[in-house]
mmCIF file of C-alpha atoms in Angstrom:
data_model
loop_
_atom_site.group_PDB
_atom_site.id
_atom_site.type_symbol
_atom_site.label_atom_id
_atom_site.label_comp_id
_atom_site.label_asym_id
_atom_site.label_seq_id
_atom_site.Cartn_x
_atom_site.Cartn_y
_atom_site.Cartn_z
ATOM 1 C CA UNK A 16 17.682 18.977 -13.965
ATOM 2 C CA UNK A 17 20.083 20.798 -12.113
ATOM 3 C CA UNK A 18 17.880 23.055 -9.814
ATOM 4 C CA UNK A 19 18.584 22.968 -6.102
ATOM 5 C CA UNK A 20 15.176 20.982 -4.535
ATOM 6 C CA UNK A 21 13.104 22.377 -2.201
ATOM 7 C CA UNK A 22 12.912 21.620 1.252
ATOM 8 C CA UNK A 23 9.956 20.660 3.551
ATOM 9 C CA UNK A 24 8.296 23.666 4.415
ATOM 10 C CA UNK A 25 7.890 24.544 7.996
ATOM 11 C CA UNK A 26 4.490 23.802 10.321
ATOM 12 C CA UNK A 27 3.479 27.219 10.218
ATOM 13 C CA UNK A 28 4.865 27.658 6.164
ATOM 14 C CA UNK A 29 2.716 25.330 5.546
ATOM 15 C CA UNK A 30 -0.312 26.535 7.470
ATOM 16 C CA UNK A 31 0.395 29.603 5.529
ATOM 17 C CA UNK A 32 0.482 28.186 2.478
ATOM 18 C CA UNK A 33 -2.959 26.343 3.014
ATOM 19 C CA UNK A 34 -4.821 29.133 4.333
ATOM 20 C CA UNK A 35 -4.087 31.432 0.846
ATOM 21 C CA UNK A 36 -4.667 28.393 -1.086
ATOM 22 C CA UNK A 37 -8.080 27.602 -1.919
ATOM 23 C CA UNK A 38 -10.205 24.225 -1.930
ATOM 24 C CA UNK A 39 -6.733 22.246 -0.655
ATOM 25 C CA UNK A 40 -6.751 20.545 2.274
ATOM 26 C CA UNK A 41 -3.943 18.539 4.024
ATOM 27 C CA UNK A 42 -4.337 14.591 3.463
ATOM 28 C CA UNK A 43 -5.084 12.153 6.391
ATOM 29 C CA UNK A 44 -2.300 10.210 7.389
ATOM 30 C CA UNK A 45 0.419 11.778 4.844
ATOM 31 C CA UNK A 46 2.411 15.131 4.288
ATOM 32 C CA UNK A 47 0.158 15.965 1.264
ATOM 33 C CA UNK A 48 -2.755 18.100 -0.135
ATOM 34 C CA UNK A 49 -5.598 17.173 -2.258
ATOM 35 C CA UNK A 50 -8.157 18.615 -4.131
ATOM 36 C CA UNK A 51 -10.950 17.914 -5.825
ATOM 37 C CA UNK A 52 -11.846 19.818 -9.384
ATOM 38 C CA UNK A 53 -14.782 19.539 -11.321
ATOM 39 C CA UNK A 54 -15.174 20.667 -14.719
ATOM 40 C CA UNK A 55 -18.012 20.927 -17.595
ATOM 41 C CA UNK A 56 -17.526 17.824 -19.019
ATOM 42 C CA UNK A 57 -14.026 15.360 -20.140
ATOM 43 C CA UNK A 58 -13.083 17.798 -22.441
ATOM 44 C CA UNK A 59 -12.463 20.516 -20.480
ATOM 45 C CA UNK A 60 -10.959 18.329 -17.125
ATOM 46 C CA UNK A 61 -8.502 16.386 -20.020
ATOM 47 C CA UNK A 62 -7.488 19.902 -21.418
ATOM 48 C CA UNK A 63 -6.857 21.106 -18.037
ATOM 49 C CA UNK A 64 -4.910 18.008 -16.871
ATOM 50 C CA UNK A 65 -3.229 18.605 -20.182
ATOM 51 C CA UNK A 66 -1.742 21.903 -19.844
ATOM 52 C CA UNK A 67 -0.958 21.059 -15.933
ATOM 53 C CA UNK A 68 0.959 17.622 -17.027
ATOM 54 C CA UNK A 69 3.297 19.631 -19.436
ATOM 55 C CA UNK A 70 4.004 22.020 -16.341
ATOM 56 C CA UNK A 71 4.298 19.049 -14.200
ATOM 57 C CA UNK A 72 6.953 18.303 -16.635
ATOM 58 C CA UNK A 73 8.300 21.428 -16.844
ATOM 59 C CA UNK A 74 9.005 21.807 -12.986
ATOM 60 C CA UNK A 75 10.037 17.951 -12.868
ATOM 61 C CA UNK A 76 7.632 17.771 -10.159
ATOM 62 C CA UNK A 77 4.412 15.560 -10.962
ATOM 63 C CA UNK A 78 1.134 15.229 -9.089
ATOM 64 C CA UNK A 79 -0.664 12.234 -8.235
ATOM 65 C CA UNK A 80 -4.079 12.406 -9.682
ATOM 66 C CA UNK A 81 -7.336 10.411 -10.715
ATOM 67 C CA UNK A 82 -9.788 11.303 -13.159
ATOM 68 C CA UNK A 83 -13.671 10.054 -13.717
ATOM 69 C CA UNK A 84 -15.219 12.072 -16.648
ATOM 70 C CA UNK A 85 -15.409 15.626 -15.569
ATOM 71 C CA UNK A 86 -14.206 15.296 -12.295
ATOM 72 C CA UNK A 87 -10.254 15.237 -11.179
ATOM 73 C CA UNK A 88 -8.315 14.775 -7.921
ATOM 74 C CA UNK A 89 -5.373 16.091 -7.285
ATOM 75 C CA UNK A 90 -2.617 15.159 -4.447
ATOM 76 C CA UNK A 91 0.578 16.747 -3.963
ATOM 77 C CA UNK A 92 3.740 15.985 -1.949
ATOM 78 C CA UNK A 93 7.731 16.224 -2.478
ATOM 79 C CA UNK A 94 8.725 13.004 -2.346
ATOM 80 C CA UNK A 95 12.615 13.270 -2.537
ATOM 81 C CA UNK A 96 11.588 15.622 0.622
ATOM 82 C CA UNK A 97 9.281 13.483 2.533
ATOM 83 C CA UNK A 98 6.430 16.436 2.731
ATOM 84 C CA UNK A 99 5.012 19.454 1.086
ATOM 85 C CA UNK A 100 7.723 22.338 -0.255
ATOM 86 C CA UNK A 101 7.065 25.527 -2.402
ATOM 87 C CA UNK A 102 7.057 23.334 -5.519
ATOM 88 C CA UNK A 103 3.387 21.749 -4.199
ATOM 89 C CA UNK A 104 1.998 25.626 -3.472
ATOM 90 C CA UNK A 105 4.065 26.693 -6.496
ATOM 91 C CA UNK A 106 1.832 23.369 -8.589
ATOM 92 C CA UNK A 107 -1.189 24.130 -6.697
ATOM 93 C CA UNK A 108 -1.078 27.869 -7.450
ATOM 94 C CA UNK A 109 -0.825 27.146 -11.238
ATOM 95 C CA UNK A 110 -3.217 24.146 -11.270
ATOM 96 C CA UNK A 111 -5.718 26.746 -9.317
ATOM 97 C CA UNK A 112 -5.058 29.256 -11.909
ATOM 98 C CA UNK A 113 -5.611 27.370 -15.354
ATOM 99 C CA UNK A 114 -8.833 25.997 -14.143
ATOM 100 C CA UNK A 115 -10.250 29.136 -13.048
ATOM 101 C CA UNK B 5 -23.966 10.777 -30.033
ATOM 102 C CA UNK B 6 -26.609 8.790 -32.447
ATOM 103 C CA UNK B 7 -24.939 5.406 -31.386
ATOM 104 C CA UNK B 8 -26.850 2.559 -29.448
ATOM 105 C CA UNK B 9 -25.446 2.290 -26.231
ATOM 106 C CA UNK B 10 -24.234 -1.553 -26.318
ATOM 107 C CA UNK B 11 -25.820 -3.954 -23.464
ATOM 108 C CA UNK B 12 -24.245 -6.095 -20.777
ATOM 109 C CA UNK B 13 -22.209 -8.634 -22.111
ATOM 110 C CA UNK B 14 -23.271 -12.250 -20.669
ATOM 111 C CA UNK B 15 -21.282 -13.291 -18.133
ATOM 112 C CA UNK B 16 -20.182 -16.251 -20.720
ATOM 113 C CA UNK B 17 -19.094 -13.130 -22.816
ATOM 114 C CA UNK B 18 -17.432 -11.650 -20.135
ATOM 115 C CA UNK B 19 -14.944 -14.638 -19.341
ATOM 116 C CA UNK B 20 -14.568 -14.773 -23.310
ATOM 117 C CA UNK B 21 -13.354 -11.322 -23.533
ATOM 118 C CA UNK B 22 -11.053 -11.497 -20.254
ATOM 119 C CA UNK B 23 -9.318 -14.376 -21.169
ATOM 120 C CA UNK B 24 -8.775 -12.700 -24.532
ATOM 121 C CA UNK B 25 -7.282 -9.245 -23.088
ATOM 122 C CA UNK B 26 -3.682 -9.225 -21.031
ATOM 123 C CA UNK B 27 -3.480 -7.920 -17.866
ATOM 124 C CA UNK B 28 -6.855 -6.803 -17.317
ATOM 125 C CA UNK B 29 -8.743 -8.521 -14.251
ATOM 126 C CA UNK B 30 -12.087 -8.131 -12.881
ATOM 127 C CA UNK B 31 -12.623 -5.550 -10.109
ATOM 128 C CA UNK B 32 -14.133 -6.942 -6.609
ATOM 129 C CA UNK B 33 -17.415 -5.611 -5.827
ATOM 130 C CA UNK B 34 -18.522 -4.221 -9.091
ATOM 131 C CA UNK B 35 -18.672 -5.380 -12.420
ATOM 132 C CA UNK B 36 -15.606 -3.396 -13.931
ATOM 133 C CA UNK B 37 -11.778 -4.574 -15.195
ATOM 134 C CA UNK B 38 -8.873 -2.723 -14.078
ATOM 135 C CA UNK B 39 -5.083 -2.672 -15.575
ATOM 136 C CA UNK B 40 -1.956 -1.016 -14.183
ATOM 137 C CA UNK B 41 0.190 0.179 -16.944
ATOM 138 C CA UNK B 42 3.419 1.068 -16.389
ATOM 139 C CA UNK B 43 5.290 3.162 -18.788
ATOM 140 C CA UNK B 44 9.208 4.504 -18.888
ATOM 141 C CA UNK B 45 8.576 7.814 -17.573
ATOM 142 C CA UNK B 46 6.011 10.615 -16.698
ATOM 143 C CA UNK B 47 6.031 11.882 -20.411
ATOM 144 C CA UNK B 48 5.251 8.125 -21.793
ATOM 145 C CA UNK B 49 2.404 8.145 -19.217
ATOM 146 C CA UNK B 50 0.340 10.982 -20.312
ATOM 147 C CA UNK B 51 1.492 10.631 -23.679
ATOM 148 C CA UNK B 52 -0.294 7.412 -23.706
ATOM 149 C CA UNK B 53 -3.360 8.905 -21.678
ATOM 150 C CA UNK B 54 -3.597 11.750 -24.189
ATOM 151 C CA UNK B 55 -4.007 9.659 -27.215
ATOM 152 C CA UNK B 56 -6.613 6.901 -25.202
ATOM 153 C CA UNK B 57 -8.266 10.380 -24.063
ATOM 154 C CA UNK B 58 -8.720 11.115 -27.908
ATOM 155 C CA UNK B 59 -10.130 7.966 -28.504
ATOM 156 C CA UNK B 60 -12.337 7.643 -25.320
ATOM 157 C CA UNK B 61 -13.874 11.697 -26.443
ATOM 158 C CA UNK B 62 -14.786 9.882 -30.013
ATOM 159 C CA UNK B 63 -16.185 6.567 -28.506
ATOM 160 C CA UNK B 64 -18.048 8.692 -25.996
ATOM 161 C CA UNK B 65 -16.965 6.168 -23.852
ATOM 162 C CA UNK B 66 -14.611 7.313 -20.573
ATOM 163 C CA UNK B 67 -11.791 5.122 -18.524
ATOM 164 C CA UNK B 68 -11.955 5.719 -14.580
ATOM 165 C CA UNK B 69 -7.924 5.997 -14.128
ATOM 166 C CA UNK B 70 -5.587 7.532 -12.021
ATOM 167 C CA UNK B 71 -1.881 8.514 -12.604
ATOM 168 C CA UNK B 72 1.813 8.531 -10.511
ATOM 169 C CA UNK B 73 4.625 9.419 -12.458
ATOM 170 C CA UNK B 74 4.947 6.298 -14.812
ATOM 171 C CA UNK B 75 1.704 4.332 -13.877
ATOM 172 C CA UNK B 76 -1.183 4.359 -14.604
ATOM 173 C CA UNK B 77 -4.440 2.531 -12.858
ATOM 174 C CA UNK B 78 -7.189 1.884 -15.447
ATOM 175 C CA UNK B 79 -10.813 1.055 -14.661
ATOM 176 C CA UNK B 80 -13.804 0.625 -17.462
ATOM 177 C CA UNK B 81 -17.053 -0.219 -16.938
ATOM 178 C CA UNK B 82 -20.774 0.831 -19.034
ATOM 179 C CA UNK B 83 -22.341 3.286 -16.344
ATOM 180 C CA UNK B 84 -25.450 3.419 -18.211
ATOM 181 C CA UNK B 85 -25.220 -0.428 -18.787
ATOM 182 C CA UNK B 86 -24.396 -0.957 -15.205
ATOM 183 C CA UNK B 87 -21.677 -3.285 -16.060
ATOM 184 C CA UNK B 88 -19.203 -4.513 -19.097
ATOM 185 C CA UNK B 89 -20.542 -4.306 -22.381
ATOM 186 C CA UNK B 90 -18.126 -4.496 -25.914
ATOM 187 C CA UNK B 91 -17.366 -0.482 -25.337
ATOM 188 C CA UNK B 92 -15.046 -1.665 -22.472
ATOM 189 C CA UNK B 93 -13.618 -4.303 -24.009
ATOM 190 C CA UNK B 94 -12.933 -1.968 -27.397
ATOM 191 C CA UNK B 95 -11.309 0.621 -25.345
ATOM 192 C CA UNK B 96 -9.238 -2.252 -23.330
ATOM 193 C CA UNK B 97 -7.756 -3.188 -26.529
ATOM 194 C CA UNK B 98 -6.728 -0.113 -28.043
ATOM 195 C CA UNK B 99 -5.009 0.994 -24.775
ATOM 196 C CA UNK B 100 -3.277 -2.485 -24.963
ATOM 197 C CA UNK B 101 -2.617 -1.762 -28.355
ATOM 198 C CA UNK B 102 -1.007 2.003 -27.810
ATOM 199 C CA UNK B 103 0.904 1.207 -25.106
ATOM 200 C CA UNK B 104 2.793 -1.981 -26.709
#
């Protein structure tokens, strides 16, 4: 798409990042962060995985994620950069923000 | 929703309906049938799940699935029937049928 990627963010970047970020936590055994949302009901966690997937699409940058009903998890990584970058706190940030 | 929740399907109907649907295979340690669809891209992914999540809102009736990029992991099974019952197997075959 023509935009430079990001690159891994540092050890303490990325403790940074996690401590203004809330509900994330760094995943076991991976350079990623999950996070679990719950919503009213399917309609409202669809709607929100909705207007996140068309910003997923937006940035190029996609999130892993499973959905039962009203709940959804969420994991985030860079893959082309092996680890988490600003485009996982810049995701997280928004995905935070719509379903608040 | 007004509708009669539909009951177990015997496990004669069961084998019926699996060897019926493509791709879908029972799930070890519960009585559920998962599918992997794999699509082009990101946007044929949720494009897909947004018109199944249309249909699953109107059927009352949810999938268990989780996304990366162009795949999608599919799960059904009748909480409240503890098992498979004809709602799975409906839903089964209209994803099948919207993603061919």
């Amino acid at each position: 798409m023509g935009h430079d990627r990001p690159k891994r963010l540092s050890p303490e970047a990325r403790k940074e990042a996690l401590s203004v970020l809330s509900g994330w936590a760094l995943v076991e055994g991976r350079e990623a962060m999950s996070k679990r949302f719950v919503f009213r009901d399917f309609n409202e966690a669809f709607g929100w995985m909705s207007r996140v997937a068309l910003l997923a699409e937006k940035l190029d940058h996609h999130p892993e994620w499973s959905n039962v009903y009203k709940t959804v998890v969420v994991t985030l990584s860079t893959h082309d950069a092996g680890g988490l970058t600003e485009l996982d706190v810049r995701l997280a940030r928004a995905m935070d923000a719509m379903a608040s």
